Coordinates of C-alpha atoms in Angstrom, one line a residue:
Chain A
X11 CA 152.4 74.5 128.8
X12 CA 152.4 73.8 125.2
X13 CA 154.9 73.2 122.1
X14 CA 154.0 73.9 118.2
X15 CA 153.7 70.5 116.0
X16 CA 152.3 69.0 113.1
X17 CA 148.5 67.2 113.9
X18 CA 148.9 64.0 112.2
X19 CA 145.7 62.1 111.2
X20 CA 145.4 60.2 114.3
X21 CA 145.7 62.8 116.8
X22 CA 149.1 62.8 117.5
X23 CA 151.6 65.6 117.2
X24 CA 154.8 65.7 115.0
X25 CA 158.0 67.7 115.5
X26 CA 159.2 67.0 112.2
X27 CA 157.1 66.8 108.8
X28 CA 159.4 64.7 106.9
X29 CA 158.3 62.0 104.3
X30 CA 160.2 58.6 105.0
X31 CA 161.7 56.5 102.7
X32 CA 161.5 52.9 103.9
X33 CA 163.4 50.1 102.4
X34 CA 161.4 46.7 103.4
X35 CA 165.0 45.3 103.3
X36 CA 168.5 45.6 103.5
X37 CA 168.9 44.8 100.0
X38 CA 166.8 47.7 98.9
X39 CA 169.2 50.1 100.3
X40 CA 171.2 51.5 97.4
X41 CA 167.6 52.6 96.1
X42 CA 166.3 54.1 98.9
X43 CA 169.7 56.1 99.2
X44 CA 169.3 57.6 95.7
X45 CA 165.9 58.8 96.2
X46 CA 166.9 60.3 99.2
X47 CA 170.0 62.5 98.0
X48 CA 167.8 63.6 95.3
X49 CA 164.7 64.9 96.8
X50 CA 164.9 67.2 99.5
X51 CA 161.9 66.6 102.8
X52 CA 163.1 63.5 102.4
X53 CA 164.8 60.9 105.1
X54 CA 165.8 57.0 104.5
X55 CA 165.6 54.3 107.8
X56 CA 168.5 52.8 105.9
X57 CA 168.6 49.1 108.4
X58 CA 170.0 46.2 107.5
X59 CA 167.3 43.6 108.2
X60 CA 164.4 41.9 106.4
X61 CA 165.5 38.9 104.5
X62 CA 166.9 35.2 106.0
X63 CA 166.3 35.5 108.9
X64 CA 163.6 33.2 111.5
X65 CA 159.8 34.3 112.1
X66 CA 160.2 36.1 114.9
X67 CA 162.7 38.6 113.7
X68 CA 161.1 38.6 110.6
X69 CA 158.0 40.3 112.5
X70 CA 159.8 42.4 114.4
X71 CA 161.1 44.6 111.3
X72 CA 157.8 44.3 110.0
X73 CA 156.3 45.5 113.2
X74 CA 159.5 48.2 113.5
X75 CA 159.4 49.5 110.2
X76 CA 155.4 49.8 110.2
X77 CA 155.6 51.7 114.1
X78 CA 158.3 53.9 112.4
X79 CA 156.4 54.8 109.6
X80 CA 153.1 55.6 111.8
X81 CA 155.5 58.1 114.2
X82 CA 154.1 61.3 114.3
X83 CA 157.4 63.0 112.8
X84 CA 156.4 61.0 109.6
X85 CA 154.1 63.0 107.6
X86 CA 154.0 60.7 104.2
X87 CA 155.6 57.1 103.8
X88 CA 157.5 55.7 100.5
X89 CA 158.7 51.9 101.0
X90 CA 160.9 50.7 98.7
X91 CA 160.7 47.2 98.2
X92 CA 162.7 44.7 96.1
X93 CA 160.3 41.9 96.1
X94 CA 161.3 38.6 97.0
X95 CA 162.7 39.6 100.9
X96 CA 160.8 38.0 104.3
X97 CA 159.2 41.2 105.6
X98 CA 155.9 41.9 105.0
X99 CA 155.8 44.9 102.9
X100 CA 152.4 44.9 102.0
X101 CA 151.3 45.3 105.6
X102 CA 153.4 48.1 106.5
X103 CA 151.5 49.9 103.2
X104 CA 148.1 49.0 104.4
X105 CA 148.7 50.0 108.1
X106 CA 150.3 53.2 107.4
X107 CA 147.4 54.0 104.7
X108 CA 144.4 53.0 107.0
X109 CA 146.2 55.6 109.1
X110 CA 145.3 58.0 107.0
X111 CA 149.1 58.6 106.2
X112 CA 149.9 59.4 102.5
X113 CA 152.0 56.3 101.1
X114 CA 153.4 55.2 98.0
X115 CA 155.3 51.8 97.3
X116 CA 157.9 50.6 94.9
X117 CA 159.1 47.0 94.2
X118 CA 162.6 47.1 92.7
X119 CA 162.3 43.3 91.0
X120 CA 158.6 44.5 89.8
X121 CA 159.9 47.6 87.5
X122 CA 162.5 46.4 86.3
X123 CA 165.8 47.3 88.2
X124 CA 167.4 49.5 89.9
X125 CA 167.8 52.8 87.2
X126 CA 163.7 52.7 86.7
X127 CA 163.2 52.1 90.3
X128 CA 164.9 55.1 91.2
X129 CA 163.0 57.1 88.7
X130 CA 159.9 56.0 89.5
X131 CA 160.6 56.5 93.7
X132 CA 161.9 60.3 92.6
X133 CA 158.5 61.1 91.4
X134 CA 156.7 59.4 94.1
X135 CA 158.7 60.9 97.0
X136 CA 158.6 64.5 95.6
X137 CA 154.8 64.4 94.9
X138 CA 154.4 63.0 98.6
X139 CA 157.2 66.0 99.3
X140 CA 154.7 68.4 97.6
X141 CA 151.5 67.1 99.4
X142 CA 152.7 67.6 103.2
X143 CA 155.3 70.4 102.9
X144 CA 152.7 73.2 103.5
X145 CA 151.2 71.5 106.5
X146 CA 151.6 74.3 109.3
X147 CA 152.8 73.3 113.0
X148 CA 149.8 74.2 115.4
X149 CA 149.7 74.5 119.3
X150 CA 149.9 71.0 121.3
X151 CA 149.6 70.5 125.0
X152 CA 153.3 69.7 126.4
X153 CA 151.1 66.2 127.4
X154 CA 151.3 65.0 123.9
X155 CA 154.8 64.9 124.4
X156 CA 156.6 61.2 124.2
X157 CA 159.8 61.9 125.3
X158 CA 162.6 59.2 124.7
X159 CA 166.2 58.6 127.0
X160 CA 169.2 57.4 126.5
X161 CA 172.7 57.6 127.9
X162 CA 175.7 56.9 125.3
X163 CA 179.2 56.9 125.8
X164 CA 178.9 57.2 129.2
X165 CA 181.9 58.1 131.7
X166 CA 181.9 58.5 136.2
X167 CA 180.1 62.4 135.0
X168 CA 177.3 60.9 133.4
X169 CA 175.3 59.1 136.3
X170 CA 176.2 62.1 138.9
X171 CA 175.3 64.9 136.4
X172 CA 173.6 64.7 133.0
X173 CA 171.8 61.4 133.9
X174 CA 170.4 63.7 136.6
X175 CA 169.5 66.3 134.0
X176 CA 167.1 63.7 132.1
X177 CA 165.8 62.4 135.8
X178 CA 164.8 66.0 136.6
X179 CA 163.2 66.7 133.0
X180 CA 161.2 63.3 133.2
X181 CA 160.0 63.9 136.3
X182 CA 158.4 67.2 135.4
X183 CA 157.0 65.9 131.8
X184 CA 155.3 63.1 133.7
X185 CA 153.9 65.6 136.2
X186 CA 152.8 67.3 133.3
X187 CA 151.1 64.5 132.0
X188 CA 153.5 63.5 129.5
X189 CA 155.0 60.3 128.1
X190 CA 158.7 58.9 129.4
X191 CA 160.5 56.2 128.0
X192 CA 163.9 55.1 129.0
X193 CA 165.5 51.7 127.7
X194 CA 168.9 50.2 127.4
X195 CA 167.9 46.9 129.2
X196 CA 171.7 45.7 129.5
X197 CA 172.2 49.1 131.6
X198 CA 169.7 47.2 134.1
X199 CA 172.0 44.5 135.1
X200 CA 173.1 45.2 138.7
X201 CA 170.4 48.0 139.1
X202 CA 167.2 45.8 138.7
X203 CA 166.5 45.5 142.6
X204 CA 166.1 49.1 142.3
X205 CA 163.9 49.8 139.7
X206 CA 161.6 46.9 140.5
X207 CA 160.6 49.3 143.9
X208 CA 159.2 51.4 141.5
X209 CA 156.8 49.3 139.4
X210 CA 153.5 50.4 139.3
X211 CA 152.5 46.3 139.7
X212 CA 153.9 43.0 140.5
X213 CA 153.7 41.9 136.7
X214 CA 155.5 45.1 136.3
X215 CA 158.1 44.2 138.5
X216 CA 158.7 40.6 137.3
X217 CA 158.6 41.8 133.4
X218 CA 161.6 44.2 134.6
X219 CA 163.3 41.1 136.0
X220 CA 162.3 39.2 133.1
X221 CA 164.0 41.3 130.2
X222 CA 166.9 41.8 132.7
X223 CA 168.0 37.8 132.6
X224 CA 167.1 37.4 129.3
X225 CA 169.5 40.2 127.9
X226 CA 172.0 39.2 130.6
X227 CA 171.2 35.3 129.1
X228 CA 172.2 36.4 125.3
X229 CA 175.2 37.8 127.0
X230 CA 176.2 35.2 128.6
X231 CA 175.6 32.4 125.9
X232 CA 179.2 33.4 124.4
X233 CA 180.8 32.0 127.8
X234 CA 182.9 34.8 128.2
X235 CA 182.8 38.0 130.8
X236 CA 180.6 41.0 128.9
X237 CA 183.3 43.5 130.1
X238 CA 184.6 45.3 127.4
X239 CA 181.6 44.8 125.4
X240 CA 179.5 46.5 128.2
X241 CA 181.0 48.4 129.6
X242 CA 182.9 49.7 126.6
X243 CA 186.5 50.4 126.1
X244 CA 185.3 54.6 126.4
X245 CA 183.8 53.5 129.4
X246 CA 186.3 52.2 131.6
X247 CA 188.5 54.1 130.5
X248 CA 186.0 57.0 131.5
X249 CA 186.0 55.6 134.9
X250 CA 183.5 53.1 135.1
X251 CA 184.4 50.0 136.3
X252 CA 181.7 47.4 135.8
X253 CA 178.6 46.8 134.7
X254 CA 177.1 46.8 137.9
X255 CA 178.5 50.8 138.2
X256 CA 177.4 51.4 134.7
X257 CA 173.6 50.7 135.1
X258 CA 173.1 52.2 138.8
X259 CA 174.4 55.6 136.8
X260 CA 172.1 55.0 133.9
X261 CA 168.5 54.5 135.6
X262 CA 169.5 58.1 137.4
X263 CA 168.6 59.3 134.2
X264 CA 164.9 57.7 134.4
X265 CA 164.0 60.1 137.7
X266 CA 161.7 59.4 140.3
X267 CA 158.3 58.2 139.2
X268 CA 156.7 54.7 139.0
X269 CA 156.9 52.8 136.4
X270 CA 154.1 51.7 134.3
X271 CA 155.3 48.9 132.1
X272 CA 157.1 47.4 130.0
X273 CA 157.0 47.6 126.1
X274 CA 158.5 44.9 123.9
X275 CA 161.2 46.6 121.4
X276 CA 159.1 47.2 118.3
X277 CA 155.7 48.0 120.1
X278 CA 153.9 51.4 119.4
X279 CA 152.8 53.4 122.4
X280 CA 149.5 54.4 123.1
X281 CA 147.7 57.6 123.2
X282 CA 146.3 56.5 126.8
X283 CA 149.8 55.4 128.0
X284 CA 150.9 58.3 130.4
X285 CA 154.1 58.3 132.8
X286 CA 157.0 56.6 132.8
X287 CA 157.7 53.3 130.6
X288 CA 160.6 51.5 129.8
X289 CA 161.0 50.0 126.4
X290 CA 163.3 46.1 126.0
X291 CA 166.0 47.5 124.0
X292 CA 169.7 47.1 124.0
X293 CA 172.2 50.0 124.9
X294 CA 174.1 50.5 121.3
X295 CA 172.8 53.6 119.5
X296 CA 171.4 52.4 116.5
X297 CA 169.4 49.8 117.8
X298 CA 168.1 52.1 120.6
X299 CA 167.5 55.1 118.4
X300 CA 165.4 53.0 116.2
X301 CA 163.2 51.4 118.8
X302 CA 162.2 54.7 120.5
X303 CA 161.2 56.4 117.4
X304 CA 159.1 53.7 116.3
X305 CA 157.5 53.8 120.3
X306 CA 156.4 57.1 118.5
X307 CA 158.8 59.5 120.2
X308 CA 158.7 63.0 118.8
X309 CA 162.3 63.6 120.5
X310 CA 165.0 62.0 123.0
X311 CA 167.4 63.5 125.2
X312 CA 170.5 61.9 125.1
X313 CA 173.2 62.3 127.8
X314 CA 176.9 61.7 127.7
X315 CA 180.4 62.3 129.2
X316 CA 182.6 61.0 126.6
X317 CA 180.8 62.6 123.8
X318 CA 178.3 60.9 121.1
X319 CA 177.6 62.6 118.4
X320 CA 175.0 60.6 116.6
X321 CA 171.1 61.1 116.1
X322 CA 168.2 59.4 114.2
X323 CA 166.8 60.3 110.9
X324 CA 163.5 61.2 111.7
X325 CA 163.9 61.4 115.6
X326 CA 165.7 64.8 116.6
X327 CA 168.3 64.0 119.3
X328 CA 169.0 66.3 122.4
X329 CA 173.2 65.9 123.7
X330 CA 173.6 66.4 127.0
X331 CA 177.6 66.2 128.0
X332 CA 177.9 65.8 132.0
X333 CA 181.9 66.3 131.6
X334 CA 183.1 69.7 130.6
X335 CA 185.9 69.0 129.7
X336 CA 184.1 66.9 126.5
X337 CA 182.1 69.6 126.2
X338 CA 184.5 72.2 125.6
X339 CA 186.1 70.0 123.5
X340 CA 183.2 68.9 121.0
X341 CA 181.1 71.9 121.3
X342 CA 179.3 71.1 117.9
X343 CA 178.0 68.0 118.7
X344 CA 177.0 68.8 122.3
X345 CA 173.5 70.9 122.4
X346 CA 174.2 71.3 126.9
X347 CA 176.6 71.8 129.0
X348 CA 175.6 69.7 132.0
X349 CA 179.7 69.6 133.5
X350 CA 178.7 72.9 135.1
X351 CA 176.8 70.9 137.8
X352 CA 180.1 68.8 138.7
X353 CA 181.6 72.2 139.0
X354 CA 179.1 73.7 141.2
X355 CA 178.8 76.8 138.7
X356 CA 174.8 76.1 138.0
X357 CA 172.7 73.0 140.5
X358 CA 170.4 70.2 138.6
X359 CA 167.7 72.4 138.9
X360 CA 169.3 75.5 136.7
X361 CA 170.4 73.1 133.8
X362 CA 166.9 70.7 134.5
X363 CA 165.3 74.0 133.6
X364 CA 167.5 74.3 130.5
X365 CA 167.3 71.3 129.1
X366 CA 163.3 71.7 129.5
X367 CA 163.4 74.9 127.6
X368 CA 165.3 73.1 124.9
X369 CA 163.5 70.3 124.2
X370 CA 160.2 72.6 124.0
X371 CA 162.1 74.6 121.3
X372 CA 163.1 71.2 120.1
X373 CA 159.8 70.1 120.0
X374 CA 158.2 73.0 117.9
X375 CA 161.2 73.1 115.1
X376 CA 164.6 74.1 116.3
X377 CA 167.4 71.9 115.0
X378 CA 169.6 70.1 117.0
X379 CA 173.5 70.0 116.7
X380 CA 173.4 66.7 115.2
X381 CA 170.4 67.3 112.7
X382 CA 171.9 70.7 111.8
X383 CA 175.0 68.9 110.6
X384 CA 173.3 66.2 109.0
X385 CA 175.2 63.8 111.7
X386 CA 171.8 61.6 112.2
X387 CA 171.9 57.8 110.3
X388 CA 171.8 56.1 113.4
X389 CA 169.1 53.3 112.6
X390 CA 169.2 49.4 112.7
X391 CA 166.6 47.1 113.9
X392 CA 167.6 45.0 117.5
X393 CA 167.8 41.4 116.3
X394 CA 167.2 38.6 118.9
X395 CA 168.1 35.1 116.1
X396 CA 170.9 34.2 114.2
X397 CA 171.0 35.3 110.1
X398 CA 170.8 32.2 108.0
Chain B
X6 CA 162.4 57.5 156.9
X7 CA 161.3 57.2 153.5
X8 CA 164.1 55.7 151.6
X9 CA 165.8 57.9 148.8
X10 CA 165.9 56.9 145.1
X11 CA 168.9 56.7 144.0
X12 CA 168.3 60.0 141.8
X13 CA 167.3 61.5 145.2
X14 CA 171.1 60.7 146.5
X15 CA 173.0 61.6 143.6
X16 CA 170.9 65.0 143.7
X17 CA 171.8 65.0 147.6
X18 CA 174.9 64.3 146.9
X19 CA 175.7 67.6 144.5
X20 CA 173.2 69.9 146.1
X21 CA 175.4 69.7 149.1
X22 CA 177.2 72.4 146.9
X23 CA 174.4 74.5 146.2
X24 CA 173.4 74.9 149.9
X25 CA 176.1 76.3 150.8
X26 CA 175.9 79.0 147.5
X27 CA 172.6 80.1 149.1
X28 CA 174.7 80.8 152.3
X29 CA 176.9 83.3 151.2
X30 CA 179.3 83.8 148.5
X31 CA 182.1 83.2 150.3
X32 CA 180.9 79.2 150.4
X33 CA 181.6 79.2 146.3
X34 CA 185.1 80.6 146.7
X35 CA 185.8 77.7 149.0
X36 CA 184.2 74.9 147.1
X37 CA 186.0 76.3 143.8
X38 CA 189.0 76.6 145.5
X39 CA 188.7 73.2 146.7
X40 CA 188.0 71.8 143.9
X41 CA 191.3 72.6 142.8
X42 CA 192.5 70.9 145.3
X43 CA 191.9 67.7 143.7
X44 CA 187.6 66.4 144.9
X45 CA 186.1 63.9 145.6
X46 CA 182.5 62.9 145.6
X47 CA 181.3 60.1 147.8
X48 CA 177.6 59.6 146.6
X49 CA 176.3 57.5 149.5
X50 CA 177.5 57.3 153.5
X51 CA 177.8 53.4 152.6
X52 CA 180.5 54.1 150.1
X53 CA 184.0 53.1 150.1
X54 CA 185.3 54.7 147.3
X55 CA 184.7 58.3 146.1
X56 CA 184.8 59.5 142.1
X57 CA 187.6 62.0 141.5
X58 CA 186.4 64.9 139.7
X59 CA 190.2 66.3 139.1
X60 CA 192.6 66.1 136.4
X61 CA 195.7 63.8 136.7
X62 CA 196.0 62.9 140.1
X63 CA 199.5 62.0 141.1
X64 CA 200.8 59.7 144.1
X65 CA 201.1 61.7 147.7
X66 CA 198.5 63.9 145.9
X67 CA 196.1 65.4 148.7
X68 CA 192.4 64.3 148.2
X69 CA 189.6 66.4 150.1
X70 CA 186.4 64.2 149.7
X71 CA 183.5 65.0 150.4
X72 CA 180.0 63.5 151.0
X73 CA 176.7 64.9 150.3
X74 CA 176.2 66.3 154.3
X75 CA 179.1 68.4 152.9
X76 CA 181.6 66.5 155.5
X77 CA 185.1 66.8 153.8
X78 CA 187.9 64.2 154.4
X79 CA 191.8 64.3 153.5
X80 CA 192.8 61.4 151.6
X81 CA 196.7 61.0 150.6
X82 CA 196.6 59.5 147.0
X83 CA 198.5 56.1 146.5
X84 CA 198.1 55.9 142.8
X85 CA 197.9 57.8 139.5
X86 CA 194.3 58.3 138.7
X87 CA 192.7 59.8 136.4
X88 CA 189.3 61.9 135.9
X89 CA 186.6 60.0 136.8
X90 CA 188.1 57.2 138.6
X91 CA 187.4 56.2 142.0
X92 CA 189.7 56.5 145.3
X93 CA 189.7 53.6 147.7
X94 CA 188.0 55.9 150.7
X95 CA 189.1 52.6 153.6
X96 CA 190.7 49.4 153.1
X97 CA 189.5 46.8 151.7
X98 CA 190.0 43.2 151.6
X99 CA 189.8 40.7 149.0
X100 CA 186.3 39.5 148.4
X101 CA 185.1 42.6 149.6
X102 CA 182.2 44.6 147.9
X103 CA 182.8 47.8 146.3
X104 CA 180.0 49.8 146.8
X105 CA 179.3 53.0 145.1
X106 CA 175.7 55.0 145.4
X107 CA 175.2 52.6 148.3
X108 CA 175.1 49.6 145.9
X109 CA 177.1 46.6 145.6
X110 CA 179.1 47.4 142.3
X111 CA 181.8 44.5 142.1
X112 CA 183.7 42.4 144.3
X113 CA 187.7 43.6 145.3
X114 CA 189.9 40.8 143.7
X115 CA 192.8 42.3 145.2
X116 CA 193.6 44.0 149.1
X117 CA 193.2 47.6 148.5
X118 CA 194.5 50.4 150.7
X119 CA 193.0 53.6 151.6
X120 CA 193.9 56.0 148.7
X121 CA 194.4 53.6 146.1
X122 CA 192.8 53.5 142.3
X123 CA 189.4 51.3 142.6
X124 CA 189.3 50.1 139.0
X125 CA 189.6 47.0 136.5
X126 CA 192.4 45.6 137.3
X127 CA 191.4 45.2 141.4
X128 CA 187.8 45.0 140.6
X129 CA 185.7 42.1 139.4
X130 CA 182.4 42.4 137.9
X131 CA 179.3 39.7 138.9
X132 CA 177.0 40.1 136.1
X133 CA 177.0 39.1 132.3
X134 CA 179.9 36.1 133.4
X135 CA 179.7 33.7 130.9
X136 CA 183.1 32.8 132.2
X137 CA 182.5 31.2 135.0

């Protein structure tokens, strides 16, 4: 079974050729942005990270920023930098370059303000436009597939129907050889016991627990119940009543199959790292989006009941809505109808099957709703320290 | 016997459905039909509450719910409940665990009675307390 991408320098397969504009910083934003309206093949990761902040964050944008820049659906790289922020900008160039990725920097404090930075990053970013725009999608086996999964504005239809869309389309990549990751660590809490069953080793099993108290830790360091905050407002009012309910609907959506480990939030995956993985991340969009693209995702299917619209710049996003009534209403922003299943018109199989088809066409260039509408700047990087 | 993933129940659980399509048309008449009739899905046989899958359930409304054997059960409604919300499917005391997919979900901080709304304001969540 195979999709048509674009063969990236390092074996791995795009479904998307476009050239990334990278601010190193928060502060090099309104840059970044300019170059981007202006030259078309072009997307910005447009975060809000980089500068006064502790170590440890500090490398994890680094890391982030330089993983998202090495995903496949990345064909060239600009970074825009301003000059004086706490990332390390130079390493993200000379990691995406020994790639063998085309990349071009800019420092905003170096040329001389914003005006000249902005000329200058034009004429980089459409020569880099120029260089991989011809590049011609070729076959791939479906096992080159790394498949990301989320759940988002979640309601009582997502854990008993689209969740069990995703479960039934992981299942069958992994059979298939292919690469699963699923996230959203908060979503563990009350569900842990369960997945732990499935770890592939004990390490496995005690790094699941591990992420699970220290998210649940952050939580709880504010002294206050998390309800509200997780689940959302949407949520209860969509029916779910705790936390506890929340999570035991969201890792429906991971399937069946062991799991093979556990990834810290900015790490690359590997081309030997088959099956199913889960990845540390929180459950808010942009944070999510951003760490499974930079795991080197090509896609992500994305279910929900009370209808997110939202996708990633470089990362196309698949909506499943498990509630028809959603559905029907936001047609636009939902690419499949998975509320059938609830009403018994089509089983998990029939709209499994679907799904599968989709993300194949996905895969080898069809838009989604959300890319088609331009409806993707879902990006931040998760932060674990304060800002000082 | 191997014990089912949870994805394995929930897929039970609305296959029941299908099943009964492969036995004859007639089946889908009477699982649309009773859908109408106000459903409810009880994932797991250790449940004791079901999610409604019906628009604006009134008090005295009649509930059919039904488990993934495909066993239905009348329930007279005690509450206004909306889509998505669960149904109290016996009574329950407080202190008791709600379960849902045959997993403890949160602790009942009120008595409920059989056909009552399960939800926030009689159910009390363990994890992420900072509170307490």
């Amino acid at each position: 079974m195979e999709f048509y991408g674009y063969r990236r320098p390092d074996g791995r397969i795009g479904s998307r050729n476009h050239v990334a504009v990278i601010p190193s910083v928060v502060c090099a934003n309104d840059v970044a942005q300019a170059i981007v309206h202006q030259v078309q093949g072009t997307v910005g990761f447009f975060h809000h990270q980089g500068c006064c902040q502790l170590p440890p964050d500090l490398d994890r944008v680094t890391e982030t920023l330089c993983n998202l820049a090495l995903s496949p659906n990345v064909g060239a790289v600009l970074i825009v930098s301003l000059g004086c922020e706490g990332t390390d900008f130079n390493y993200i160039y000379e990691t995406t370059a020994k790639a063998g990725k085309p990349v071009e920097m800019i420092g905003i404090q170096k040329l001389g303000g914003a005006s000249r930075s902005i000329q200058e990053g034009i004429d980089l970013a459409q020569k880099l436009v120029l260089q991989i725009s011809s590049l011609q999608r070729e076959k791939a086996d479906i096992s080159k597939t790394v498949m990301a999964i989320k759940c988002g504005a979640s309601d009582a239809t997502s854990g008993m129907a689209s969740n069990c869309v995703i479960g039934y389309v992981a299942d069958k990549l992994v059979d298939l050889g292919a690469t699963v990751i699923f996230g959203e660590t908060t979503e563990f809490i009350g569900a842990e016991h369960i997945l732990v069953k499935r770890a592939v080793t004990p390490k496995v099993a005690d790094d699941i627990y591990r992420i699970v108290a220290e998210m649940e830790g952050r939580a709880k360091s504010l002294g206050c119940d998390m309800r509200k905050g997780q689940p959302t407002p949407g949520n209860i009012l969509g029916g779910l009543s705790s936390i506890e309910e929340k999570s035991l609907g969201a890792i429906v959506k991971s399937g069946t199959k062991p799991i093979q480990g556990v990834l810290r939030y900015p790490e690359r995956i590997t081309e030997q790292q088959k099956g199913l993985w889960i990845k540390d991340t929180p459950g808010r969009e942009p944070e999510i989006l951003t760490g499974m693209a930079a795991t080197g995702a090509q896609a992500m299917l994305f279910s929900t009941g009370r209808g997110a619209p939202q996708g990633f710049p470089s990362m196309p996003v698949i909506k499943i809505c498990g509630n028809v009534n959603t559905y029907n209403h936001m047609e636009h922003d939902m690419d499949l109808n998975a509320g059938v299943i609830i009403t018994c018109e089509k089983s998990i199989e029939q709209v499994g099957e679907e799904a599968f088809t989709k993300l194949l066409s996905v895969l080898s260039g069809q838009l989604t709703k959300n890319e088609s509408i331009g409806y993707f700047n879902s990006i931040d990087i998760h932060m674990l320290g304060p800002v000082i | 016997m191997q014990k089912l993933s949870l994805f394995q129940t929930v897929y039970q659980s609305l296959r029941s459905g299908k099943n009964r399509e492969v036995d004859g048309a007639s089946v889908i008449v009477e699982r649309k039909v009773s859908m109408e009739k106000k459903i409810g899905l009880k994932v797991n046989p250790k449940d004791n509450v079901a999610t409604l899958f019906a628009n604006d359930i009134e008090i005295g409304d009649e509930v059919v719910i039904q488990d993934k054997a495909g066993h239905t059960e009348m329930i007279s409604s005690l509450s206004m409940i909306p889509y998505g919300h669960k149904i109290a499917v016996y009574d329950l005391n407080i202190g008791d665990p709600i379960i849902k997919y045959g997993e403890n979900i949160g602790i009942a901080t009120a008595a409920i009675k059989k056909g009552e709304h399960v939800h926030v304001h009689n159910l009390d969540s363990a994890r992420g307390r900072g509170d307490l």
